């Protein structure tokens, strides 16, 4: 495989771009960086010198762990938008780093048996059976907050549009873990009274009566990594005072989220259980 005056072999292009042969073949397969031409007889790839800049850009973007799909979108975007896309990716990456650091601190405290930095006063209450309008979806952590907020708005609007009455605060039930690898599912519920005919992705069902341990969480602590301490607290209380039931842990939102300041209560974390005796 030899270079020509105006093209580079894949080996020469790999040296010039500082990308591996494996990476170049992958980027070709994905349409990110196709060669300038492919020899029809040998299948050898040849690249134009003008492609070196794009190749180095892709390599740098992968260094900051930009996903390949996002790189594809950046390369297709107008030049004046590309820096903004890098800025948006880096903001998300920094937020993810802070989240992972907080999770690591939580794990270290837990494994050492240290006191948790945030302590909660756990209370218990009896929750009556209630009819709820719900929507459920599998969702990963980056999309969780947006899904919860949009679903609450849709459910409230549907209850009111059908002439029924919202009968309690919204509840978000986690039927499985939500993190980088697990997607729930997550069920958003709004209690109601009156006639409602569910349709589309909405379901009406009865949430059974139960006892639950709960803590109040201020808005500043309503992040995944901060909430772990709250979930641990209610789970420990439930197991110490009874047995866990088949009902999943949940978050309850009886407060005005938008009006709450960082130190104001914004919601509750609850764990259903069967009390002893």
Coordinates of C-alpha atoms in Angstrom, one line a residue:
X1 CA 0.0 0.0 0.0
X2 CA 1.8 3.2 -1.2
X3 CA 1.1 6.9 -0.9
X4 CA 0.3 9.0 -3.9
X5 CA 1.1 12.6 -4.3
X6 CA -2.3 13.7 -3.0
X7 CA -3.3 10.8 -0.7
X8 CA -1.9 9.0 2.3
X9 CA -2.0 5.3 3.0
X10 CA -3.9 4.4 6.2
X11 CA -0.6 3.8 8.0
X12 CA 0.8 7.2 7.0
X13 CA -2.4 8.8 7.9
X14 CA -2.5 7.1 11.3
X15 CA 1.0 8.5 12.0
X16 CA 0.0 12.0 10.8
X17 CA -3.3 12.1 12.7
X18 CA -2.0 10.3 15.8
X19 CA -5.0 7.8 15.6
X20 CA -4.6 4.1 15.6
X21 CA -5.4 1.9 12.6
X22 CA -8.2 0.3 14.7
X23 CA -9.7 3.7 15.4
X24 CA -9.5 4.8 11.8
X25 CA -11.3 1.6 10.7
X26 CA -14.0 2.2 13.3
X27 CA -14.5 5.8 12.3
X28 CA -14.8 4.7 8.7
X29 CA -17.4 2.0 9.5
X30 CA -19.4 4.6 11.5
X31 CA -19.2 7.2 8.7
X32 CA -17.3 9.7 10.9
X33 CA -14.1 9.7 8.9
X34 CA -14.4 7.8 5.6
X35 CA -11.2 7.6 3.5
X36 CA -10.8 9.8 0.5
X37 CA -10.8 6.7 -1.7
X38 CA -10.6 2.9 -1.4
X39 CA -8.7 0.9 -3.9
X40 CA -11.3 -1.3 -5.7
X41 CA -8.8 -4.2 -6.2
X42 CA -7.1 -4.3 -2.8
X43 CA -9.6 -2.6 -0.5
X44 CA -6.8 -0.4 0.8
X45 CA -7.9 2.9 2.3
X46 CA -6.3 6.2 1.3
X47 CA -6.8 9.6 3.0
X48 CA -6.4 13.2 1.8
X49 CA -4.0 15.4 3.8
X50 CA -6.9 17.8 4.3
X51 CA -8.6 15.1 6.5
X52 CA -5.8 15.3 9.1
X53 CA -7.5 18.2 10.9
X54 CA -10.8 16.4 11.2
X55 CA -9.0 13.2 12.4
X56 CA -7.2 15.1 15.1
X57 CA -10.4 16.9 16.1
X58 CA -12.1 13.5 16.5
X59 CA -9.2 12.2 18.6
X60 CA -9.3 15.2 20.9
X61 CA -13.1 14.9 21.3
X62 CA -12.7 11.2 22.2
X63 CA -10.0 12.3 24.8
X64 CA -12.7 14.2 26.6
X65 CA -15.0 11.2 26.2
X66 CA -17.5 12.7 23.9
X67 CA -19.7 9.9 22.6
X68 CA -19.3 9.0 19.0
X69 CA -22.9 9.9 18.2
X70 CA -22.3 13.4 19.6
X71 CA -19.1 13.7 17.6
X72 CA -21.1 12.8 14.5
X73 CA -23.6 15.6 15.3
X74 CA -20.8 18.1 16.0
X75 CA -19.1 17.3 12.6
X76 CA -22.4 17.8 10.9
X77 CA -23.1 21.1 12.7
X78 CA -22.3 24.5 11.3
X79 CA -18.8 25.7 12.4
X80 CA -20.2 28.5 14.6
X81 CA -22.1 25.8 16.7
X82 CA -19.3 23.4 17.3
X83 CA -17.6 25.2 20.2
X84 CA -21.0 25.4 22.0
X85 CA -21.4 21.6 21.6
X86 CA -18.0 21.0 23.2
X87 CA -19.0 23.4 26.1
X88 CA -22.3 21.6 26.6
X89 CA -20.5 18.2 26.7
X90 CA -17.9 19.4 29.1
X91 CA -20.6 20.8 31.5
X92 CA -22.3 17.4 31.5
X93 CA -18.9 15.7 32.0
X94 CA -18.1 17.9 35.0
X95 CA -21.5 17.3 36.5
X96 CA -21.0 13.6 36.1
X97 CA -17.6 13.8 37.7
X98 CA -19.0 15.6 40.7
X99 CA -21.8 13.0 41.0
X100 CA -19.3 10.1 40.8
X101 CA -17.1 11.8 43.4
X102 CA -20.1 12.1 45.8
X103 CA -21.0 8.5 45.2
X104 CA -17.5 7.4 46.0
X105 CA -17.5 9.4 49.2
X106 CA -20.8 7.8 50.2
X107 CA -19.3 4.3 49.5
X108 CA -16.2 5.1 51.5
X109 CA -18.3 6.3 54.5
X110 CA -20.5 3.2 54.3
X111 CA -17.7 0.7 54.0
X112 CA -15.8 2.3 56.8
X113 CA -18.9 2.5 59.0
X114 CA -18.4 6.3 59.4
X115 CA -21.3 8.5 60.4
X116 CA -23.1 9.9 57.3
X117 CA -22.4 13.6 56.6
X118 CA -26.2 14.1 56.3
X119 CA -28.4 12.6 59.0
X120 CA -32.2 12.4 58.7
X121 CA -34.9 12.2 61.3
X122 CA -36.9 9.2 60.2
X123 CA -40.7 9.2 60.8
X124 CA -43.4 6.7 60.0
X125 CA -47.0 7.2 58.8
X126 CA -49.9 5.2 57.6
X127 CA -50.9 5.9 54.0
X128 CA -54.5 5.1 52.9
X129 CA -55.3 3.3 49.7
X130 CA -55.6 5.8 46.8
X131 CA -56.5 5.7 43.2
X132 CA -53.7 7.1 41.0
X133 CA -53.2 8.0 37.4
X134 CA -49.7 6.8 36.4
X135 CA -47.2 6.7 33.5
X136 CA -44.2 4.5 33.5
X137 CA -41.0 4.4 31.6
X138 CA -37.5 2.9 31.6
X139 CA -35.1 5.8 31.9
X140 CA -31.4 6.2 32.7
X141 CA -30.1 8.7 35.2
X142 CA -29.3 11.6 32.9
X143 CA -32.9 11.8 31.7
X144 CA -34.6 11.1 35.0
X145 CA -35.3 14.7 36.3
X146 CA -36.7 15.8 32.9
X147 CA -38.9 12.7 32.7
X148 CA -40.3 13.2 36.2
X149 CA -41.1 16.9 35.8
X150 CA -42.7 16.4 32.4
X151 CA -44.7 13.4 33.6
X152 CA -46.1 15.3 36.6
X153 CA -47.2 18.1 34.4
X154 CA -48.9 15.8 32.0
X155 CA -50.7 13.8 34.7
X156 CA -52.0 16.9 36.5
X157 CA -53.2 18.3 33.2
X158 CA -55.0 15.0 32.3
X159 CA -56.8 14.7 35.7
X160 CA -58.0 18.3 35.5
X161 CA -59.0 18.1 31.8
X162 CA -61.3 15.2 32.6
X163 CA -63.0 17.1 35.4
X164 CA -61.5 15.0 38.3
X165 CA -59.7 16.3 41.4
X166 CA -56.1 15.9 42.3
X167 CA -56.3 14.2 45.7
X168 CA -52.7 14.2 46.9
X169 CA -49.1 15.0 46.1
X170 CA -47.3 13.3 43.2
X171 CA -45.4 10.1 43.9
X172 CA -42.5 8.7 42.0
X173 CA -42.0 5.0 42.5
X174 CA -38.8 3.3 41.6
X175 CA -39.4 -0.3 40.5
X176 CA -35.7 -0.8 39.9
X177 CA -32.4 1.0 40.3
X178 CA -31.8 4.0 38.1
X179 CA -28.1 4.7 37.4
X180 CA -25.7 4.5 34.5
X181 CA -26.5 0.9 33.8
X182 CA -30.0 0.3 35.1
X183 CA -33.1 2.0 33.8
X184 CA -35.8 1.3 36.5
X185 CA -38.5 1.4 35.4
X186 CA -39.8 4.6 37.0
X187 CA -43.5 5.2 37.6
X188 CA -44.9 8.7 38.2
X189 CA -48.3 8.8 40.0
X190 CA -50.9 11.5 40.7
X191 CA -53.7 10.5 43.2
X192 CA -57.1 11.7 42.1
X193 CA -60.8 11.6 42.9
X194 CA -63.6 11.5 40.3
X195 CA -64.0 9.9 36.8
X196 CA -60.9 9.6 34.7
X197 CA -60.7 7.5 31.5
X198 CA -57.0 6.7 31.0
X199 CA -55.5 6.6 27.5
X200 CA -52.2 6.6 25.7
X201 CA -49.4 5.8 28.1
X202 CA -51.6 6.6 31.2
X203 CA -52.9 3.9 33.5
X204 CA -55.3 4.1 36.4
X205 CA -54.8 1.8 39.3
X206 CA -55.2 1.6 43.1
X207 CA -52.1 2.1 45.2
X208 CA -52.7 -0.1 48.3
X209 CA -52.7 1.2 51.9
X210 CA -49.4 0.8 53.7
X211 CA -47.1 2.0 56.4
X212 CA -44.0 3.8 55.3
X213 CA -40.9 5.2 56.9
X214 CA -40.1 8.7 55.4
X215 CA -37.7 11.6 55.7
X216 CA -38.0 15.1 54.5
X217 CA -35.3 16.3 52.1
X218 CA -34.3 19.9 51.4
X219 CA -34.0 21.0 47.8
X220 CA -30.2 21.3 47.9
X221 CA -29.9 17.6 48.7
X222 CA -32.3 16.4 46.0
X223 CA -29.6 15.0 43.8
X224 CA -29.1 11.3 43.2
X225 CA -25.8 11.1 45.1
X226 CA -27.2 13.0 48.1
X227 CA -30.4 11.1 48.2
X228 CA -28.6 7.8 48.8
X229 CA -28.2 8.7 52.4
X230 CA -32.0 9.4 52.7
X231 CA -32.8 6.0 51.0
X232 CA -30.4 4.3 53.4
X233 CA -32.0 5.9 56.4
X234 CA -35.6 4.9 55.5
X235 CA -34.5 1.4 54.5
X236 CA -32.7 0.9 57.8
X237 CA -35.7 2.1 59.8
X238 CA -38.1 -0.1 57.9
X239 CA -35.9 -3.2 58.5
X240 CA -35.4 -2.3 62.2
X241 CA -39.1 -1.9 62.9
X242 CA -40.6 -4.4 60.6
X243 CA -40.2 -6.2 57.3
X244 CA -40.1 -4.8 53.8
X245 CA -43.2 -5.4 51.7
X246 CA -43.5 -5.8 47.9
X247 CA -44.0 -2.1 47.5
X248 CA -41.1 -0.2 46.1
X249 CA -39.3 2.8 47.6
X250 CA -40.6 6.2 46.4
X251 CA -40.3 9.9 46.5
X252 CA -43.2 12.1 47.5
X253 CA -43.5 15.7 46.4
X254 CA -45.9 17.6 48.8
X255 CA -44.1 20.9 48.5
X256 CA -43.9 23.6 45.9
X257 CA -40.7 22.6 44.1
X258 CA -40.3 25.8 42.1
X259 CA -40.8 28.1 45.1
X260 CA -38.5 26.2 47.4
X261 CA -35.0 27.6 48.2
X262 CA -31.9 25.4 48.6
X263 CA -32.5 24.9 52.3
X264 CA -36.3 24.5 52.1
X265 CA -38.0 21.1 52.2
X266 CA -38.7 20.0 48.6
X267 CA -39.8 16.4 48.9
X268 CA -39.7 13.2 50.9
X269 CA -38.1 9.8 50.5
X270 CA -40.3 6.9 51.7
X271 CA -39.9 3.2 52.2
X272 CA -43.1 1.0 52.7
X273 CA -42.9 -1.7 55.3
X274 CA -45.0 -4.0 57.5
X275 CA -44.6 -3.0 61.2
X276 CA -44.0 -5.8 63.7
X277 CA -46.9 -6.8 65.9

